[in-house]
Amino acid sequence: MKSHEALLDRFRQNGLKITPQRRVILGLLAQDNSHPTADEIYQRVLSVMPEVSRTTVYNTLRELIALGELTEVQDLSEGGLRYDTDTSPHHHLFCMRCHALIDIDHDFEGLALPSEDASGYQIVRHQVTFYGICPDCQTG
Ligand SMILES: [Zn+2]
Ligand SMILES: [Zn+2]
């Protein structure tokens, strides 16, 4: 993700006002690589800005996604939708016990869907998630 300032610039360029709420949310996200859920983001914003509404936080997340500065990790069967501040193509490891989600720095070269298996879909992107038990949960 870009720096806090670069993100604020993107908002301005797109005609979006930099409200104090947006400023706080962007500041938190710019230094977060834990793939938080929307609710986790909301709770963190709440701890520094007690008057913020859930709607404001969720709307800001949607704006960031529309700007291409935030992506959703959608293919998790447990733990719900997560937000990813790294918008470049990459893959994930997911702990089925504590729901930790971390990035995999590995290029799955050759991973492709042959067109005869794509049911006529035009493929835009793909995302691989490996499900397992993280080291902390193995010992705990
Ligand atoms: Zn774990
Ligand atoms: Zn990620």
PDB file of C-alpha atoms and ligand atoms in Angstrom:
ATOM      1  CA  MET A   1       0.000   0.000   0.000  1.00  0.00           C
ATOM      2  CA  LYS A   2       1.048   3.559  -0.601  1.00  0.00           C
ATOM      3  CA  SER A   3       2.054   5.927   2.137  1.00  0.00           C
ATOM      4  CA  HIS A   4      -0.548   7.770   4.107  1.00  0.00           C
ATOM      5  CA  GLU A   5       0.173  10.990   2.215  1.00  0.00           C
ATOM      6  CA  ALA A   6       0.004   9.318  -1.202  1.00  0.00           C
ATOM      7  CA  LEU A   7      -3.383   7.883  -0.290  1.00  0.00           C
ATOM      8  CA  LEU A   8      -4.699  11.236   0.817  1.00  0.00           C
ATOM      9  CA  ASP A   9      -3.546  12.632  -2.535  1.00  0.00           C
ATOM     10  CA  ARG A  10      -5.486   9.922  -4.356  1.00  0.00           C
ATOM     11  CA  PHE A  11      -8.616  10.902  -2.457  1.00  0.00           C
ATOM     12  CA  ARG A  12      -8.155  14.565  -3.354  1.00  0.00           C
ATOM     13  CA  GLN A  13      -7.506  13.749  -7.021  1.00  0.00           C
ATOM     14  CA  ASN A  14     -10.773  11.839  -7.096  1.00  0.00           C
ATOM     15  CA  GLY A  15     -12.696  14.725  -5.647  1.00  0.00           C
ATOM     16  CA  LEU A  16     -13.218  13.085  -2.266  1.00  0.00           C
ATOM     17  CA  LYS A  17     -13.018  15.276   0.787  1.00  0.00           C
ATOM     18  CA  ILE A  18     -10.439  14.342   3.398  1.00  0.00           C
ATOM     19  CA  THR A  19     -12.610  14.160   6.482  1.00  0.00           C
ATOM     20  CA  PRO A  20     -10.981  13.506   9.885  1.00  0.00           C
ATOM     21  CA  GLN A  21     -12.506  10.008   9.803  1.00  0.00           C
ATOM     22  CA  ARG A  22     -11.008   9.217   6.403  1.00  0.00           C
ATOM     23  CA  ARG A  23      -7.660  10.536   7.602  1.00  0.00           C
ATOM     24  CA  VAL A  24      -7.652   8.206  10.621  1.00  0.00           C
ATOM     25  CA  ILE A  25      -8.804   5.181   8.624  1.00  0.00           C
ATOM     26  CA  LEU A  26      -6.167   5.714   5.959  1.00  0.00           C
ATOM     27  CA  GLY A  27      -3.488   6.172   8.610  1.00  0.00           C
ATOM     28  CA  LEU A  28      -4.394   2.877  10.263  1.00  0.00           C
ATOM     29  CA  LEU A  29      -4.595   0.937   7.009  1.00  0.00           C
ATOM     30  CA  ALA A  30      -1.329   2.306   5.644  1.00  0.00           C
ATOM     31  CA  GLN A  31       0.589   0.537   8.427  1.00  0.00           C
ATOM     32  CA  ASP A  32      -1.460  -2.658   8.662  1.00  0.00           C
ATOM     33  CA  ASN A  33      -0.596  -5.882   6.862  1.00  0.00           C
ATOM     34  CA  SER A  34      -2.655  -8.248   9.012  1.00  0.00           C
ATOM     35  CA  HIS A  35      -5.559  -8.493   6.547  1.00  0.00           C
ATOM     36  CA  PRO A  36      -8.124  -7.179   9.023  1.00  0.00           C
ATOM     37  CA  THR A  37     -11.862  -7.726   8.747  1.00  0.00           C
ATOM     38  CA  ALA A  38     -14.111  -4.692   8.320  1.00  0.00           C
ATOM     39  CA  ASP A  39     -15.132  -5.058  11.950  1.00  0.00           C
ATOM     40  CA  GLU A  40     -11.513  -5.151  13.143  1.00  0.00           C
ATOM     41  CA  ILE A  41     -10.819  -1.973  11.176  1.00  0.00           C
ATOM     42  CA  TYR A  42     -13.918  -0.409  12.698  1.00  0.00           C
ATOM     43  CA  GLN A  43     -12.834  -1.372  16.243  1.00  0.00           C
ATOM     44  CA  ARG A  44      -9.364   0.119  15.669  1.00  0.00           C
ATOM     45  CA  VAL A  45     -10.782   3.362  14.324  1.00  0.00           C
ATOM     46  CA  LEU A  46     -13.186   3.437  17.261  1.00  0.00           C
ATOM     47  CA  SER A  47     -10.313   3.266  19.756  1.00  0.00           C
ATOM     48  CA  VAL A  48      -8.831   6.519  18.424  1.00  0.00           C
ATOM     49  CA  MET A  49     -12.080   8.136  17.307  1.00  0.00           C
ATOM     50  CA  PRO A  50     -14.911   7.093  19.629  1.00  0.00           C
ATOM     51  CA  GLU A  51     -17.612   8.968  17.730  1.00  0.00           C
ATOM     52  CA  VAL A  52     -17.038   7.334  14.332  1.00  0.00           C
ATOM     53  CA  SER A  53     -19.942   5.348  12.891  1.00  0.00           C
ATOM     54  CA  ARG A  54     -19.716   1.870  11.431  1.00  0.00           C
ATOM     55  CA  THR A  55     -21.278   3.194   8.212  1.00  0.00           C
ATOM     56  CA  THR A  56     -18.531   5.803   7.783  1.00  0.00           C
ATOM     57  CA  VAL A  57     -15.817   3.191   8.196  1.00  0.00           C
ATOM     58  CA  TYR A  58     -17.482   0.729   5.825  1.00  0.00           C
ATOM     59  CA  ASN A  59     -18.102   3.449   3.234  1.00  0.00           C
ATOM     60  CA  THR A  60     -14.458   4.493   3.392  1.00  0.00           C
ATOM     61  CA  LEU A  61     -13.380   0.888   2.809  1.00  0.00           C
ATOM     62  CA  ARG A  62     -15.615   0.782  -0.263  1.00  0.00           C
ATOM     63  CA  GLU A  63     -14.112   4.035  -1.539  1.00  0.00           C
ATOM     64  CA  LEU A  64     -10.597   2.631  -1.119  1.00  0.00           C
ATOM     65  CA  ILE A  65     -11.565  -0.487  -3.055  1.00  0.00           C
ATOM     66  CA  ALA A  66     -13.071   1.652  -5.827  1.00  0.00           C
ATOM     67  CA  LEU A  67      -9.806   3.604  -5.990  1.00  0.00           C
ATOM     68  CA  GLY A  68      -7.872   0.346  -6.265  1.00  0.00           C
ATOM     69  CA  GLU A  69      -5.972   0.967  -3.019  1.00  0.00           C
ATOM     70  CA  LEU A  70      -7.515  -1.912  -1.102  1.00  0.00           C
ATOM     71  CA  THR A  71      -8.626  -5.377  -2.148  1.00  0.00           C
ATOM     72  CA  GLU A  72     -10.880  -7.993  -0.631  1.00  0.00           C
ATOM     73  CA  VAL A  73      -9.707 -11.517   0.085  1.00  0.00           C
ATOM     74  CA  GLN A  74     -12.869 -13.369  -0.729  1.00  0.00           C
ATOM     75  CA  ASP A  75     -12.181 -17.045  -0.872  1.00  0.00           C
ATOM     76  CA  LEU A  76     -12.009 -17.871   2.835  1.00  0.00           C
ATOM     77  CA  SER A  77     -14.632 -20.244   4.098  1.00  0.00           C
ATOM     78  CA  GLU A  78     -13.986 -19.246   7.702  1.00  0.00           C
ATOM     79  CA  GLY A  79     -13.316 -15.907   9.317  1.00  0.00           C
ATOM     80  CA  GLY A  80     -15.236 -13.805   6.833  1.00  0.00           C
ATOM     81  CA  LEU A  81     -14.174 -11.201   4.311  1.00  0.00           C
ATOM     82  CA  ARG A  82     -10.727  -9.728   4.885  1.00  0.00           C
ATOM     83  CA  TYR A  83      -9.158  -6.559   3.553  1.00  0.00           C
ATOM     84  CA  ASP A  84      -5.746  -6.511   1.985  1.00  0.00           C
ATOM     85  CA  THR A  85      -3.635  -3.391   1.749  1.00  0.00           C
ATOM     86  CA  ASP A  86      -1.296  -5.081  -0.720  1.00  0.00           C
ATOM     87  CA  THR A  87      -3.123  -4.722  -4.033  1.00  0.00           C
ATOM     88  CA  SER A  88      -0.477  -6.464  -6.141  1.00  0.00           C
ATOM     89  CA  PRO A  89      -1.253 -10.085  -7.128  1.00  0.00           C
ATOM     90  CA  HIS A  90      -0.212 -12.442  -4.352  1.00  0.00           C
ATOM     91  CA  HIS A  91      -1.394 -15.483  -2.439  1.00  0.00           C
ATOM     92  CA  HIS A  92      -2.102 -16.392   1.169  1.00  0.00           C
ATOM     93  CA  LEU A  93      -1.678 -18.810   4.035  1.00  0.00           C
ATOM     94  CA  PHE A  94      -4.681 -19.072   6.328  1.00  0.00           C
ATOM     95  CA  CYS A  95      -4.678 -20.540   9.840  1.00  0.00           C
ATOM     96  CA  MET A  96      -7.913 -22.464  10.342  1.00  0.00           C
ATOM     97  CA  ARG A  97      -7.636 -22.130  14.113  1.00  0.00           C
ATOM     98  CA  CYS A  98      -6.779 -18.452  14.843  1.00  0.00           C
ATOM     99  CA  HIS A  99      -7.701 -17.114  11.349  1.00  0.00           C
ATOM    100  CA  ALA A 100      -4.284 -15.518  10.890  1.00  0.00           C
ATOM    101  CA  LEU A 101      -3.852 -14.645   7.226  1.00  0.00           C
ATOM    102  CA  ILE A 102      -0.376 -14.002   5.853  1.00  0.00           C
ATOM    103  CA  ASP A 103       1.037 -13.338   2.415  1.00  0.00           C
ATOM    104  CA  ILE A 104       2.897 -15.950   0.419  1.00  0.00           C
ATOM    105  CA  ASP A 105       5.847 -14.621  -1.509  1.00  0.00           C
ATOM    106  CA  HIS A 106       5.688 -17.274  -4.190  1.00  0.00           C
ATOM    107  CA  ASP A 107       4.793 -17.054  -7.839  1.00  0.00           C
ATOM    108  CA  PHE A 108       2.673 -20.043  -8.861  1.00  0.00           C
ATOM    109  CA  GLU A 109       4.000 -20.083 -12.346  1.00  0.00           C
ATOM    110  CA  GLY A 110       1.926 -21.995 -14.798  1.00  0.00           C
ATOM    111  CA  LEU A 111      -1.190 -21.812 -12.665  1.00  0.00           C
ATOM    112  CA  ALA A 112      -3.812 -21.205 -15.312  1.00  0.00           C
ATOM    113  CA  LEU A 113      -7.271 -22.338 -16.225  1.00  0.00           C
ATOM    114  CA  PRO A 114      -7.415 -23.849 -19.711  1.00  0.00           C
ATOM    115  CA  SER A 115     -10.087 -22.024 -21.709  1.00  0.00           C
ATOM    116  CA  GLU A 116     -12.054 -25.254 -22.205  1.00  0.00           C
ATOM    117  CA  ASP A 117     -12.488 -25.425 -18.419  1.00  0.00           C
ATOM    118  CA  ALA A 118     -13.375 -21.754 -17.922  1.00  0.00           C
ATOM    119  CA  SER A 119     -17.083 -22.114 -18.816  1.00  0.00           C
ATOM    120  CA  GLY A 120     -16.793 -19.155 -21.168  1.00  0.00           C
ATOM    121  CA  TYR A 121     -15.510 -16.840 -18.436  1.00  0.00           C
ATOM    122  CA  GLN A 122     -13.005 -14.150 -19.206  1.00  0.00           C
ATOM    123  CA  ILE A 123     -10.565 -14.624 -16.315  1.00  0.00           C
ATOM    124  CA  VAL A 124      -9.511 -11.388 -14.610  1.00  0.00           C
ATOM    125  CA  ARG A 125      -7.407 -12.664 -11.736  1.00  0.00           C
ATOM    126  CA  HIS A 126      -6.913 -15.583  -9.406  1.00  0.00           C
ATOM    127  CA  GLN A 127      -5.911 -15.909  -5.796  1.00  0.00           C
ATOM    128  CA  VAL A 128      -4.591 -18.999  -4.054  1.00  0.00           C
ATOM    129  CA  THR A 129      -5.201 -19.676  -0.354  1.00  0.00           C
ATOM    130  CA  PHE A 130      -3.535 -22.516   1.527  1.00  0.00           C
ATOM    131  CA  TYR A 131      -5.417 -23.627   4.634  1.00  0.00           C
ATOM    132  CA  GLY A 132      -3.500 -24.976   7.593  1.00  0.00           C
ATOM    133  CA  ILE A 133      -2.467 -24.541  11.215  1.00  0.00           C
ATOM    134  CA  CYS A 134       0.062 -21.806  12.014  1.00  0.00           C
ATOM    135  CA  PRO A 135       3.153 -22.510  14.189  1.00  0.00           C
ATOM    136  CA  ASP A 136       1.642 -20.731  17.221  1.00  0.00           C
ATOM    137  CA  CYS A 137      -1.497 -22.847  17.041  1.00  0.00           C
ATOM    138  CA  GLN A 138       0.508 -26.054  16.601  1.00  0.00           C
ATOM    139  CA  THR A 139       2.221 -25.524  19.948  1.00  0.00           C
ATOM    140  CA  GLY A 140      -0.716 -23.927  21.765  1.00  0.00           C
TER     141      GLY A 140
HETATM  142 ZN    ZN B   1      -3.079 -19.947  14.183  1.00  0.00          ZN
HETATM  143 ZN    ZN B   2      -2.308 -10.370   1.268  1.00  0.00          ZN
END
